[in-house]
Short mmCIF file of C-alpha atoms in Angstrom, two decimals:
data_model
loop_
_atom_site.label_atom_id
_atom_site.label_comp_id
_atom_site.label_asym_id
_atom_site.label_seq_id
_atom_site.Cartn_x
_atom_site.Cartn_y
_atom_site.Cartn_z
CA LEU T 1 0.00 0.00 0.00
CA PRO T 2 2.73 2.58 0.78
CA LEU T 3 4.19 1.93 -2.67
CA LEU T 4 0.83 2.71 -4.26
CA LEU T 5 0.50 5.95 -2.28
CA HIS T 6 4.01 6.98 -3.34
CA ALA T 7 3.16 6.23 -6.97
CA GLY T 8 0.02 8.35 -6.63
CA CYS T 9 2.07 11.29 -5.35
CA GLN T 10 4.45 10.96 -8.27
CA ASP T 11 1.50 10.90 -10.64
CA ASP T 12 0.07 14.06 -9.05
CA ALA T 13 3.42 15.84 -9.25
CA ALA T 14 3.76 14.83 -12.89
CA LYS T 15 0.22 16.01 -13.64
CA ILE T 16 0.90 19.35 -12.03
CA GLN T 17 4.14 19.78 -14.01
CA GLU T 18 2.32 18.91 -17.24
CA HIS T 19 -0.43 21.46 -16.54
CA LEU T 20 2.13 24.13 -15.63
CA ALA T 21 4.22 23.43 -18.74
CA ARG T 22 1.17 23.55 -21.01
CA GLY T 23 -0.03 26.71 -19.27
CA GLU T 24 3.34 28.39 -19.76
CA GLU T 25 3.30 27.44 -23.44
CA HIS T 26 -0.18 28.93 -23.83
CA MET T 27 1.05 32.11 -22.10
CA LYS T 28 3.96 32.41 -24.55
CA GLU T 29 1.53 32.06 -27.44
CA GLY T 30 -0.87 34.63 -25.94
CA ARG T 31 -3.66 32.10 -25.35
CA LEU T 32 -4.56 33.42 -21.91
CA GLY T 33 -7.85 31.56 -21.54
CA GLU T 34 -6.20 28.23 -22.23
CA ALA T 35 -3.35 29.10 -19.88
CA GLN T 36 -5.82 29.92 -17.11
CA ILE T 37 -7.52 26.56 -17.62
CA GLU T 38 -4.20 24.70 -17.34
CA PHE T 39 -3.15 26.56 -14.19
CA ARG T 40 -6.57 25.98 -12.60
CA SER T 41 -6.27 22.31 -13.54
CA ALA T 42 -2.94 22.14 -11.68
CA LEU T 43 -4.69 23.68 -8.67
CA GLN T 44 -7.40 21.04 -8.81
CA VAL T 45 -4.66 18.46 -8.28
CA ASP T 46 -3.00 20.52 -5.50
CA PRO T 47 -4.85 23.63 -4.27
CA ASN T 48 -1.77 24.65 -2.25
CA ASN T 49 0.68 24.80 -5.16
CA GLY T 50 2.22 28.26 -4.94
CA ALA T 51 3.74 28.09 -8.43
CA ALA T 52 0.35 27.36 -10.00
CA HIS T 53 -1.25 30.27 -8.11
CA TYR T 54 1.57 32.55 -9.26
CA GLN T 55 1.26 31.52 -12.91
CA LEU T 56 -2.53 31.85 -12.75
CA ALA T 57 -2.12 35.34 -11.26
CA HIS T 58 0.01 36.35 -14.26
CA ALA T 59 -2.47 34.83 -16.70
CA TYR T 60 -5.31 36.76 -15.08
CA LEU T 61 -3.37 40.03 -14.91
CA ARG T 62 -2.28 39.77 -18.55
CA GLY T 63 -5.94 39.17 -19.38
CA ARG T 64 -6.90 42.30 -17.42
CA LYS T 65 -8.68 40.28 -14.73
CA VAL T 66 -7.11 42.35 -11.97
CA LYS T 67 -9.38 41.26 -9.12
CA GLU T 68 -8.70 37.58 -9.84
CA GLY T 69 -4.99 38.21 -10.34
CA PHE T 70 -4.79 40.08 -7.05
CA TRP T 71 -6.48 37.18 -5.24
CA GLU T 72 -4.08 34.67 -6.82
CA LEU T 73 -1.08 36.78 -5.80
CA ARG T 74 -2.45 36.86 -2.25
CA GLU T 75 -2.59 33.05 -2.32
CA THR T 76 0.91 32.87 -3.78
CA VAL T 77 2.48 34.89 -0.98
CA ARG T 78 0.47 32.97 1.61
CA LEU T 79 1.68 29.62 0.29
CA ASP T 80 5.20 30.45 -0.92
CA ALA T 81 7.13 32.54 1.59
CA ALA T 82 10.25 32.49 -0.60
CA ASN T 83 8.62 34.11 -3.66
CA ASN T 84 9.88 37.67 -3.29
CA PRO T 85 8.82 38.81 -6.78
CA ALA T 86 5.25 37.75 -5.95
CA LYS T 87 5.40 39.71 -2.69
CA LEU T 88 6.41 42.87 -4.54
CA GLU T 89 3.75 42.41 -7.22
CA PHE T 90 1.17 41.78 -4.52
CA ALA T 91 2.34 44.87 -2.60
CA GLN T 92 1.98 47.01 -5.71
CA LEU T 93 -1.62 45.90 -6.20
CA ALA T 94 -2.30 46.14 -2.46
CA ILE T 95 -1.46 49.85 -2.58
CA ILE T 96 -3.93 50.34 -5.41
CA ALA T 97 -6.53 48.28 -3.51
CA GLY T 98 -6.09 50.45 -0.42
CA GLU T 99 -4.38 47.72 1.59
CA HIS T 100 -1.48 49.97 2.52
CA GLU T 101 -0.41 48.14 5.69
CA GLU T 102 -0.34 44.86 3.76
CA ALA T 103 1.83 46.46 1.08
CA LEU T 104 4.24 47.69 3.74
CA LYS T 105 4.33 44.24 5.36
CA GLN T 106 5.17 42.52 2.07
CA ALA T 107 7.91 45.04 1.23
CA GLU T 108 9.45 44.60 4.68
CA LEU T 109 9.38 40.81 4.31
CA VAL T 110 11.33 41.11 1.05
CA ILE T 111 13.82 43.52 2.64
CA GLU T 112 14.29 41.08 5.52
CA ALA T 113 15.08 38.31 3.02
CA ASP T 114 17.12 40.52 0.67
CA PRO T 115 18.31 43.85 2.13
CA SER T 116 19.86 44.76 -1.24
CA SER T 117 16.49 44.76 -3.03
CA VAL T 118 16.03 48.24 -4.46
CA ALA T 119 12.50 47.39 -5.58
CA ALA T 120 11.54 46.39 -2.03
CA GLN T 121 12.98 49.60 -0.58
CA LEU T 122 11.05 51.66 -3.13
CA MET T 123 7.87 49.70 -2.48
CA LYS T 124 8.30 50.28 1.24
CA GLY T 125 8.67 53.97 0.54
CA GLN T 126 5.51 54.02 -1.58
CA ALA T 127 3.55 52.24 1.13
CA LEU T 128 4.82 54.65 3.76
CA GLU T 129 3.90 57.61 1.54
CA VAL T 130 0.27 56.51 1.26
CA LEU T 131 0.25 55.78 5.01
CA LYS T 132 1.16 59.46 5.50
CA ARG T 133 4.55 58.68 7.04
CA PRO T 134 6.68 60.96 4.85
CA ASP T 135 9.92 60.95 6.85
CA GLU T 136 10.01 57.15 6.96
CA ALA T 137 9.12 57.05 3.25
CA LEU T 138 12.01 59.37 2.41
CA ALA T 139 14.35 57.19 4.47
CA ALA T 140 13.19 54.09 2.55
CA PHE T 141 13.67 55.83 -0.80
CA GLN T 142 17.14 56.97 0.27
CA LYS T 143 17.99 53.42 1.35
CA GLY T 144 16.86 52.25 -2.09
CA LEU T 145 19.22 54.76 -3.70
CA GLU T 146 22.00 53.69 -1.33
CA VAL T 147 21.71 49.98 -2.18
CA GLY T 148 21.13 50.61 -5.87
CA PRO T 149 22.67 53.91 -6.98
CA GLU T 150 22.28 52.91 -10.64
CA ALA T 151 18.63 51.86 -10.32
CA PRO T 152 16.54 54.14 -12.54
CA GLY T 153 13.64 54.59 -10.13
CA ALA T 154 15.66 55.15 -6.98
CA LEU T 155 17.00 58.61 -7.75
CA ARG T 156 13.62 59.68 -9.12
CA ALA T 157 11.86 58.48 -5.93
CA VAL T 158 14.27 60.40 -3.69
CA ALA T 159 14.04 63.53 -5.83
CA HIS T 160 10.24 63.39 -5.86
CA ALA T 161 10.06 62.79 -2.11
CA LEU T 162 12.36 65.75 -1.46
CA ALA T 163 10.49 68.00 -3.91
CA THR T 164 7.14 67.29 -2.27
CA ARG T 165 8.68 68.28 1.05
CA ASN T 166 10.38 71.41 -0.37
CA ARG T 167 13.76 70.14 0.75
CA ALA T 168 17.01 70.17 -1.10
CA PRO T 169 19.03 66.96 -1.33
CA PRO T 170 21.41 66.51 1.62
#
């Protein structure tokens, strides 16, 4: 019996990989509806598969189904704590959705995992801006510029933050 259970797990893993591979191929070809079906099929096999949620989120977002994509990103970050790109994408949509504290939380989680992430520092700054914490936002933007002086958005974020506060750069 244990051998049969192990074989069943292998079959499920193989099914999931097949659905994900077909879904990715559909995405490359621009067949978003078919991709969504494949990713949902993978989730029928394993509802807790973070990779399938993440791929489905992208299929929805590319298809302009923002509400569904946002929900799938929420599931991705819940299920896959190591997926920092998903956390930043989720944070970006969370700001738009008015979930500012959630956006800040996700940015801080990415910074904790990767202190050199310019994108996370800038996202933290954006979240702090909308939370009406301008001094902390400026500090986050400056940290982004410090860890990534060549990053295109970092200098712009610092300059904008300073301009809105009528302060000259230090």
